Short mmCIF file of C-alpha atoms in Angstrom, two decimals:
data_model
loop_
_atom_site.label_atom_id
_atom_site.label_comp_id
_atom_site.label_asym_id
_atom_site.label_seq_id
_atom_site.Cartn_x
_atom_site.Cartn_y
_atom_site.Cartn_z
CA UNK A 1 89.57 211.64 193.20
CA UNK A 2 87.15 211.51 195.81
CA UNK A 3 87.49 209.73 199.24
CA UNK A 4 85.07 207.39 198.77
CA UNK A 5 86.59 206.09 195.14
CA UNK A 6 89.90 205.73 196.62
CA UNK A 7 88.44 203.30 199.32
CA UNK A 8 87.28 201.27 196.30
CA UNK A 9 90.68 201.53 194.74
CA UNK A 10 92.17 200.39 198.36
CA UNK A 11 90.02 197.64 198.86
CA UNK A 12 90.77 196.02 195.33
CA UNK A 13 93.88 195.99 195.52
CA UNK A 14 93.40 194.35 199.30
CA UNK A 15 91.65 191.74 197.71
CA UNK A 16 94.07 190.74 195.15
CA UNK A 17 97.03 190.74 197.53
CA UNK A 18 94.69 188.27 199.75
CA UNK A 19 94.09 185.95 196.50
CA UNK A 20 98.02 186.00 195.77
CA UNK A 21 98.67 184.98 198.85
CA UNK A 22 96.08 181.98 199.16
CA UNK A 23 96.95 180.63 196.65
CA UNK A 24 100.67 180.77 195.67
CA UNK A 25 101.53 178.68 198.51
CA UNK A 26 99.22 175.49 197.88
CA UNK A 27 100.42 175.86 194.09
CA UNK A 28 104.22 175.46 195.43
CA UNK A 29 103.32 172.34 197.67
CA UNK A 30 101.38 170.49 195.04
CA UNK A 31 104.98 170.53 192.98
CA UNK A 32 106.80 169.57 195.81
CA UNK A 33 104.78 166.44 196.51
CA UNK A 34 104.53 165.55 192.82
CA UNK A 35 108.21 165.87 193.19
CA UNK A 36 108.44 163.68 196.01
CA UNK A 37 106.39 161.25 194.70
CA UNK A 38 107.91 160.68 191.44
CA UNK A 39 111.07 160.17 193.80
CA UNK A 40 110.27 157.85 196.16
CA UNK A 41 109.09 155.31 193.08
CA UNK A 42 111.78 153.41 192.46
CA UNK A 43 112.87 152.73 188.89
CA UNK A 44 112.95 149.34 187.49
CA UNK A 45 109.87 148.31 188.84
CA UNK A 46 107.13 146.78 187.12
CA UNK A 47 103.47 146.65 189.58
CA UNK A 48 101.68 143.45 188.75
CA UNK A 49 99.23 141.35 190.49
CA UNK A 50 99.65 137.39 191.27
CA UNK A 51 96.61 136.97 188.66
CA UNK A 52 98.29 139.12 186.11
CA UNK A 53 101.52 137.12 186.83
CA UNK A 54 99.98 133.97 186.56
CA UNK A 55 98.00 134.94 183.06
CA UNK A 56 101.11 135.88 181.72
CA UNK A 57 102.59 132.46 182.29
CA UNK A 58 105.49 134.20 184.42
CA UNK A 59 107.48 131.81 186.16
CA UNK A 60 109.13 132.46 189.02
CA UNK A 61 112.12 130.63 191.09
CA UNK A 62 114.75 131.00 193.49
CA UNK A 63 118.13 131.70 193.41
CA UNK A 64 120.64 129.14 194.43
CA UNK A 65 124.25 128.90 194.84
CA UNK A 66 126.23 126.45 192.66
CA UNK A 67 127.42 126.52 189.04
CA UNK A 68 129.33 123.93 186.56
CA UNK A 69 132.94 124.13 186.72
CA UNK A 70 134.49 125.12 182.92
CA UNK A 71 137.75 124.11 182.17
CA UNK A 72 139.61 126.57 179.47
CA UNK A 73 141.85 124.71 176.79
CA UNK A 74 143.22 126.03 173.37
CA UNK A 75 141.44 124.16 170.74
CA UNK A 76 142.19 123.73 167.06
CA UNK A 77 139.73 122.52 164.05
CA UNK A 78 140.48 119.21 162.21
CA UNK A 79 138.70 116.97 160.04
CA UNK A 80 137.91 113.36 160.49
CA UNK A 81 140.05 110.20 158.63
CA UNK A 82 136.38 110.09 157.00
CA UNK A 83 136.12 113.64 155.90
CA UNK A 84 139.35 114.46 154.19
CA UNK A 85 141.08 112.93 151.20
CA UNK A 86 144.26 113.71 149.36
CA UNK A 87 143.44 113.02 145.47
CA UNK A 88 147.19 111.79 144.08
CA UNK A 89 147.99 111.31 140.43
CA UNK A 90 146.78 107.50 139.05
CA UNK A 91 149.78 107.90 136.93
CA UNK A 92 152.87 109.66 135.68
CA UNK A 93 151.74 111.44 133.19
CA UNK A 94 150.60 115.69 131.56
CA UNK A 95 148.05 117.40 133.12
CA UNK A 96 145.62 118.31 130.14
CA UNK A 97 142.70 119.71 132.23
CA UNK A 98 141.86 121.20 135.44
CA UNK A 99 138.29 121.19 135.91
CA UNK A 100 138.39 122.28 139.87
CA UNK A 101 140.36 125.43 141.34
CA UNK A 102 140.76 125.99 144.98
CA UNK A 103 137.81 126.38 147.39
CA UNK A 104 135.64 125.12 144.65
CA UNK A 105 133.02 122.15 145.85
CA UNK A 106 132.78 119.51 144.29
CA UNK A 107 130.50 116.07 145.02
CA UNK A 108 131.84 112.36 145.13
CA UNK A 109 132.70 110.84 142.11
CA UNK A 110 133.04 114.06 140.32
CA UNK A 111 135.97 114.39 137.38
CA UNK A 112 138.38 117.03 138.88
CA UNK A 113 141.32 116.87 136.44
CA UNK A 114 142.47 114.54 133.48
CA UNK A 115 145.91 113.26 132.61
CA UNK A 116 147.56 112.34 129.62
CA UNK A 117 149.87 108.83 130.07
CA UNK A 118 150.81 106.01 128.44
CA UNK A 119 148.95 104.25 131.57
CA UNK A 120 145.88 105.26 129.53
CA UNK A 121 146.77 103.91 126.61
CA UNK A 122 148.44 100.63 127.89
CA UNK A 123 144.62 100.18 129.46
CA UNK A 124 142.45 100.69 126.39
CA UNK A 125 144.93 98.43 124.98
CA UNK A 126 144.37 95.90 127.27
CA UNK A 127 140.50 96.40 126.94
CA UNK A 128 140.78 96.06 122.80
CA UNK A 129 142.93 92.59 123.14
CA UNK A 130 140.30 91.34 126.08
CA UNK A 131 137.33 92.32 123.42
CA UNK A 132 139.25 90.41 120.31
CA UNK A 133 139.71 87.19 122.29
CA UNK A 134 136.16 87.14 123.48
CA UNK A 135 135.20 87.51 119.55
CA UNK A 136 137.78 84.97 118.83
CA UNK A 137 136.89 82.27 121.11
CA UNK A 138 132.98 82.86 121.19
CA UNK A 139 133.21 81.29 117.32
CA UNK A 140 135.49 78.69 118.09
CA UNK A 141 132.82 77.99 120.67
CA UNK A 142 129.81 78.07 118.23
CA UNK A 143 131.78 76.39 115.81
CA UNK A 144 132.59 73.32 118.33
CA UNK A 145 128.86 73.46 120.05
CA UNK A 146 127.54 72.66 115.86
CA UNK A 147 130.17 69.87 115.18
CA UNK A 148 129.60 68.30 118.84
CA UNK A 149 125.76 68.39 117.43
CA UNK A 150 126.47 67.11 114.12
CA UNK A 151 128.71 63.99 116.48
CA UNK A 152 131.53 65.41 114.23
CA UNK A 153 133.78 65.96 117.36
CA UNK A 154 134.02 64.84 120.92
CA UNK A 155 132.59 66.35 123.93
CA UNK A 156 135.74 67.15 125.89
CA UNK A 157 136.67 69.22 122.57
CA UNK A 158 133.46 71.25 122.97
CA UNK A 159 133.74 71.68 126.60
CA UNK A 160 137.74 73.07 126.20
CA UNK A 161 136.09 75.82 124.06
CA UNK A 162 133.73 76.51 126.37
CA UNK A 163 136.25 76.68 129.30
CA UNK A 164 138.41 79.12 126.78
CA UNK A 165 135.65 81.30 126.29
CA UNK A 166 134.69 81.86 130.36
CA UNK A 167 138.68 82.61 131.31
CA UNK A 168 138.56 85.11 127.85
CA UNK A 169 135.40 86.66 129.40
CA UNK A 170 137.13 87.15 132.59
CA UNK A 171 140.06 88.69 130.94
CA UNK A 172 137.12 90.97 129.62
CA UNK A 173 135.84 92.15 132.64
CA UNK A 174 139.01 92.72 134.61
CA UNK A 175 140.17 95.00 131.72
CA UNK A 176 136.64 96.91 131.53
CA UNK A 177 136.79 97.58 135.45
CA UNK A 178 140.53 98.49 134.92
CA UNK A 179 139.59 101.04 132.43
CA UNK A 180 136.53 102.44 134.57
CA UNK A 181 138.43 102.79 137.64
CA UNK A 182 141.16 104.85 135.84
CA UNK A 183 138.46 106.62 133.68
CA UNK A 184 140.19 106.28 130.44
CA UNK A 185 138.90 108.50 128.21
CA UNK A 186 136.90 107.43 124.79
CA UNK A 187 140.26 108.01 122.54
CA UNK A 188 142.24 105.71 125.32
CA UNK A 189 145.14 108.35 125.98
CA UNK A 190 143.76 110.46 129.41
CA UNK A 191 142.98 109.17 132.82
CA UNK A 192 140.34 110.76 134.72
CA UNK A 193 141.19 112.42 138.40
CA UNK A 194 138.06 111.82 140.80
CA UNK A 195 136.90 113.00 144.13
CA UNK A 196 136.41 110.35 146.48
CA UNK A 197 133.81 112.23 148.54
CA UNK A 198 131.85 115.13 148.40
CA UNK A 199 133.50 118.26 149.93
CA UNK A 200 135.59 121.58 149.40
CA UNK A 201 138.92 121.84 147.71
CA UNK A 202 141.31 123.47 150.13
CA UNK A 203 144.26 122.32 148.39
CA UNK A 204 144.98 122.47 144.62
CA UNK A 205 148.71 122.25 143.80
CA UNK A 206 148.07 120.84 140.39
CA UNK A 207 149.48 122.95 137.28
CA UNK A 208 147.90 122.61 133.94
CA UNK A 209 150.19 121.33 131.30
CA UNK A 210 152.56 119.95 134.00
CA UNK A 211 154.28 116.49 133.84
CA UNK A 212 153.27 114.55 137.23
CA UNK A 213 154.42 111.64 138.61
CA UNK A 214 152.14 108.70 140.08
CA UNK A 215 151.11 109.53 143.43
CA UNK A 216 151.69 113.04 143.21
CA UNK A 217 149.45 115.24 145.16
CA UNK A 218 146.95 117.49 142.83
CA UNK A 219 144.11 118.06 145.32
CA UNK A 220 142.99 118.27 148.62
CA UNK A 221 139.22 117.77 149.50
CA UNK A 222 137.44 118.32 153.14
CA UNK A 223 134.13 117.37 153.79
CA UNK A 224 132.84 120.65 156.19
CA UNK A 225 130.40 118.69 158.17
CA UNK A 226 133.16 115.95 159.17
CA UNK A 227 134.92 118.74 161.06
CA UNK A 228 136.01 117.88 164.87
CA UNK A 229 137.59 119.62 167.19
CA UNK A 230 141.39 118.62 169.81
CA UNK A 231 141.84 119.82 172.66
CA UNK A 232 145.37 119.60 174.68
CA UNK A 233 144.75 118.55 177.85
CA UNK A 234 147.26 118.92 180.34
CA UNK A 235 148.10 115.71 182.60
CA UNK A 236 146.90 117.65 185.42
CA UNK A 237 143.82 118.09 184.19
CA UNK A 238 142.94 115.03 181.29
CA UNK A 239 141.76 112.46 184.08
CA UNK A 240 138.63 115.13 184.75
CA UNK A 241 137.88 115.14 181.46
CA UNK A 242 135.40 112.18 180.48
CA UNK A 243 133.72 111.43 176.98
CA UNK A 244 129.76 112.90 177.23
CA UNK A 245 130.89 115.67 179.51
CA UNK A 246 129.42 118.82 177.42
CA UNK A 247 131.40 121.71 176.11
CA UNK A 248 131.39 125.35 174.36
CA UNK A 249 133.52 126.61 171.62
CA UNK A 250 134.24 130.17 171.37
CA UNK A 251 135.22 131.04 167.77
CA UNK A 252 137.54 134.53 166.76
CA UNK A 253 133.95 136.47 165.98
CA UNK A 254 133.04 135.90 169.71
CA UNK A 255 130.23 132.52 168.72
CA UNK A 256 129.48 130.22 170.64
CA UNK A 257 129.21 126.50 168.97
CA UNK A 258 127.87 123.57 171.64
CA UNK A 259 129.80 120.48 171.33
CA UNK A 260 130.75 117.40 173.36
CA UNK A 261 133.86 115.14 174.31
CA UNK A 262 133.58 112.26 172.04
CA UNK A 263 137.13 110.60 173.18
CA UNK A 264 140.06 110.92 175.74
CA UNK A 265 143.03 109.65 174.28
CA UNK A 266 144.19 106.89 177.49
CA UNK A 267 147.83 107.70 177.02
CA UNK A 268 150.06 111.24 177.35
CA UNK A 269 151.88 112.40 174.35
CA UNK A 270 155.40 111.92 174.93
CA UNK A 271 156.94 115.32 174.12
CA UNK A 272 153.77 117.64 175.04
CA UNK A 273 152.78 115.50 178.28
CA UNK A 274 149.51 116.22 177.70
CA UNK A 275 146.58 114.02 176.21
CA UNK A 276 143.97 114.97 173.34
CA UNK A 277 140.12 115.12 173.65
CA UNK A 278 138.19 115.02 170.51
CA UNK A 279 135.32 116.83 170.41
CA UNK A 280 131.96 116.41 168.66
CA UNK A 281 130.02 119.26 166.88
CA UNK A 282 126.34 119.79 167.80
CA UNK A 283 125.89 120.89 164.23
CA UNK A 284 127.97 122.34 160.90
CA UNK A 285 129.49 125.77 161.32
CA UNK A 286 130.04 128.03 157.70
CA UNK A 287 133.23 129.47 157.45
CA UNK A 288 134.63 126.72 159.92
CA UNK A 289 138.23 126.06 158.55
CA UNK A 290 140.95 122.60 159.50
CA UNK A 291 143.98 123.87 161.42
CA UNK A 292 141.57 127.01 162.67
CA UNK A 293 142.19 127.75 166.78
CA UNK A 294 139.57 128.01 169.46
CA UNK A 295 138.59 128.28 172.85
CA UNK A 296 137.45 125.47 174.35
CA UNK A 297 135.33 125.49 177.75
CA UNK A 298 134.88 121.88 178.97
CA UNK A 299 132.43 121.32 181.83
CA UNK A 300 133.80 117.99 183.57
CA UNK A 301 130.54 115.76 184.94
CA UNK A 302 129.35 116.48 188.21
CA UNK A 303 131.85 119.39 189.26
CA UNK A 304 129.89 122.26 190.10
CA UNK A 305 131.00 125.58 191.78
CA UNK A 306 128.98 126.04 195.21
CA UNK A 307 130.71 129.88 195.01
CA UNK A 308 129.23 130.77 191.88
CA UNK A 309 125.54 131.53 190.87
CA UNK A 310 123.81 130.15 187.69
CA UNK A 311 120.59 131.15 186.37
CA UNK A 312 118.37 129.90 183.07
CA UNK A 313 119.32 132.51 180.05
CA UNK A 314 115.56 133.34 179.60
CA UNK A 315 116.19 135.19 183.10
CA UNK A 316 118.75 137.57 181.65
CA UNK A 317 117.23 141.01 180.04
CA UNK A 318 119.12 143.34 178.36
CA UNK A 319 117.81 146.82 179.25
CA UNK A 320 119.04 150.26 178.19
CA UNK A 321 122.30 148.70 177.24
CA UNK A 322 122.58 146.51 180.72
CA UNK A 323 121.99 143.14 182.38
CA UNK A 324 119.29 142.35 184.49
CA UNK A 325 117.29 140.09 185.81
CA UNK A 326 113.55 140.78 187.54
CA UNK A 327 113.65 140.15 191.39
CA UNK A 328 110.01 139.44 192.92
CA UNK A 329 108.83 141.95 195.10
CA UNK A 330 105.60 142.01 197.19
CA UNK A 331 104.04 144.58 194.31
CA UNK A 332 105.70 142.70 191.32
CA UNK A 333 108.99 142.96 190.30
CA UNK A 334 112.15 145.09 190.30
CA UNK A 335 114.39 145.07 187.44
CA UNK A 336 117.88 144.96 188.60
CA UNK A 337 121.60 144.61 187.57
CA UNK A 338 123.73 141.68 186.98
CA UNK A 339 127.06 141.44 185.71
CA UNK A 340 127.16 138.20 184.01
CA UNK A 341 129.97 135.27 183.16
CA UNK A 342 130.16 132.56 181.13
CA UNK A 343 127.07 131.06 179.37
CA UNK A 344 126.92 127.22 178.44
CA UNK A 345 123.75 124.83 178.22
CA UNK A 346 121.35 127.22 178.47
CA UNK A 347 122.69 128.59 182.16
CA UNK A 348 124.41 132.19 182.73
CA UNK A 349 126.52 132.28 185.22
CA UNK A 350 125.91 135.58 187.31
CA UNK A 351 129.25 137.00 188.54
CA UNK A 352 127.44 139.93 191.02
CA UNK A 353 123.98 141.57 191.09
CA UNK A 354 122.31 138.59 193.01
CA UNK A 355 121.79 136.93 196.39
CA UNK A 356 120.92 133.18 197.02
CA UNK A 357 117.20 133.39 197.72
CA UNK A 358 115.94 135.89 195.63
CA UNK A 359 113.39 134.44 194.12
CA UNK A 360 113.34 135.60 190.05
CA UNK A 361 110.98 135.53 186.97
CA UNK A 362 113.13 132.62 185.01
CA UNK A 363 110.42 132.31 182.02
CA UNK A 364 108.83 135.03 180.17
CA UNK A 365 110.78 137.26 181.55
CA UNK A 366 111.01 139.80 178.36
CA UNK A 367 107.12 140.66 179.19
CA UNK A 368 108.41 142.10 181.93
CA UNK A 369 111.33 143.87 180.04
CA UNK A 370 108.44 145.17 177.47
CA UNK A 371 105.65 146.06 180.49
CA UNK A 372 108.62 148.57 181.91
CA UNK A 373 109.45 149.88 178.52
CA UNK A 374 105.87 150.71 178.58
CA UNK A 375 105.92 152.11 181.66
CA UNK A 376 108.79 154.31 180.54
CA UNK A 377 106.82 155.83 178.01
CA UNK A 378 104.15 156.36 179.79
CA UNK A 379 106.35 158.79 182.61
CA UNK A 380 108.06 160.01 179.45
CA UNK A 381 104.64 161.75 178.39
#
């Protein structure tokens, strides 16, 4: 190799050393910042302008201290004097057919059993001698009305028959309603058993074939939309309790049902010294069931909490599993973490995660949760 190739050689190689070391340096600070950038951005936060804010229809309040006392009482599910009826034998008597079976609905007026007695045939009976003395007495009347017309007999004759025939036709018509009430049967020897409202059968003791007595019980029949809820109230704490005051029941699956105190009883149960608040549902719950037990949270009028912090339930996001509510910032907003209480009338109460003053996106919040999801993505790519 000759001298003045291996100053070529040298001088390449001095050239690529120089390159390596321009450049490997600025490559190693552009990471870094892009490192530090991505860390100082804070997560959570969603950059919007007071226009953009606005357009979305956004609103925004602050946080203030004060929430509505609840009350916890043990509850249990009844059914109004209205919406449950015990359906008794008419008469003693063989049960020939059972047309209803337990749980079963059935609708007022509705045949739910029959029943074989002498009752039934005592009535039809009745009905057949009513029905031969209105025949009877209806020609002795048209017999009388033609003689009085012919002056054959006197008027006080003719109005005696008449006076016959109205008390016969009387006779009539108590012994037709007798037989309908009962629902004797065409061949006079069943009664009919009816429902006298429309409801479920939650109770059906009756056995076909077996001999009852009058006033036995065969059915029981609950009307699920005349449900209502006690509540034991102890005497300590019935005089706060007030009818209108609003309340939330918390069934075994973990619902909520709104309701509200319809009545205070005025007195204390002897034995339980306590009194009993009946309480209204807002609307019919399936699967609801009399003698069930809830949770009841009462919220007495006018008590509120100035320790505790309450915020409208459009505020609260769920996001990756958590809690949060978006906290205005001068950029937009900052998603952040609340750990949440009870909820009632359309209020959460927050139990930590926020300060009074923080002023809070309280409507349309969930653009905010789906603007950071977006945002999330975005990063993610």
């Amino acid at each position: 190799m000759t001298r003045k190739k291996l100053a070529i050689l040298v001088g390449i190689v001095i050239a690529i050393g120089a390159l390596t070391l321009i450049f490997w340096p600025t490559a190693e600070v552009d990471d870094h910042a892009q490192k530090e950038t991505e860390a100082e951005t804070p997560e959570g936060v969603v950059t919007l302008s007071n226009e953009q804010i606005s357009e979305a229809g956004i609103q925004v309040a602050a946080v203030r201290s004060g929430a509505a006392v609840e009350l916890v009482f043990p509850a249990t599910v009844a059914a109004r004097p209205t919406a449950s009826a015990r359906i008794d034998a008419r008469a003693s008597g063989v049960v020939r057919s059972v047309g209803k079976t337990l749980g079963d609905y059935v609708s007022r007026g509705e045949i739910v059993a029959r029943i074989e007695s002498a009752d039934a045939a005592a009535l039809a009976s009745q009905l057949s001698a009513a029905r031969a003395r209105v025949t009877e007495l209806s020609s002795a009347y048209e017999r009388e009305r033609r003689l009085f017309e012919e002056n054959v007999t006197a008027r006080q004759d003719l109005e005696a028959a008449q006076a016959n025939l109205s008390v016969a036709r009387s006779e009539l018509q108590r012994a037709q309603a007798a037989v309908a009430a009962a629902g004797v049967s065409g061949d006079g020897r069943s009664l009919a058993v009816t429902s006298p409202l429309a409801g479920r059968i939650t109770a059906a003791p009756i056995v076909l074939g077996a001999f009852v007595d009058a006033g036995e019980e065969l059915y029981r029949v609950v009307d699920p939309n005349g449900l209502q809820i006690e509540v034991a109230l102890p005497s300590a704490e019935a005089s706060r309790i007030q009818p209108g005051d609003e309340a939330v029941l918390v069934v075994g699956d973990g619902r909520e049902i709104g309701a509200r105190v319809r009545s205070v009883t005025p007195s204390l149960d002897p034995e339980s010294r306590s009194a009993t608040a009946v309480l209204s549902l807002s609307r019919g719950v399936p699967g609801l069931q009399p003698g069930a037990f809830l949770q009841a949270r009462i919220r007495p009028s006018g008590e509120i909490d100035r320790d505790r912090i309450a915020v409208p339930e459009d505020a609260i996001q769920v996001v990756e599993g958590r809690d949060v509510v978006f906290v205005r910032t001068q950029t937009g907003f900052q998603a952040r973490e609340v750990q949440v209480g009870t909820r009632s009338a359309g209020m959460v109460t927050i139990l930590s995660g926020l300060q009074e003053g923080w002023r809070i996106a309280v409507a349309n919040a969930f653009l905010l949760k789906a603007e950071l999801g977006k945002e999330g993505a975005e990063h993610g790519h």
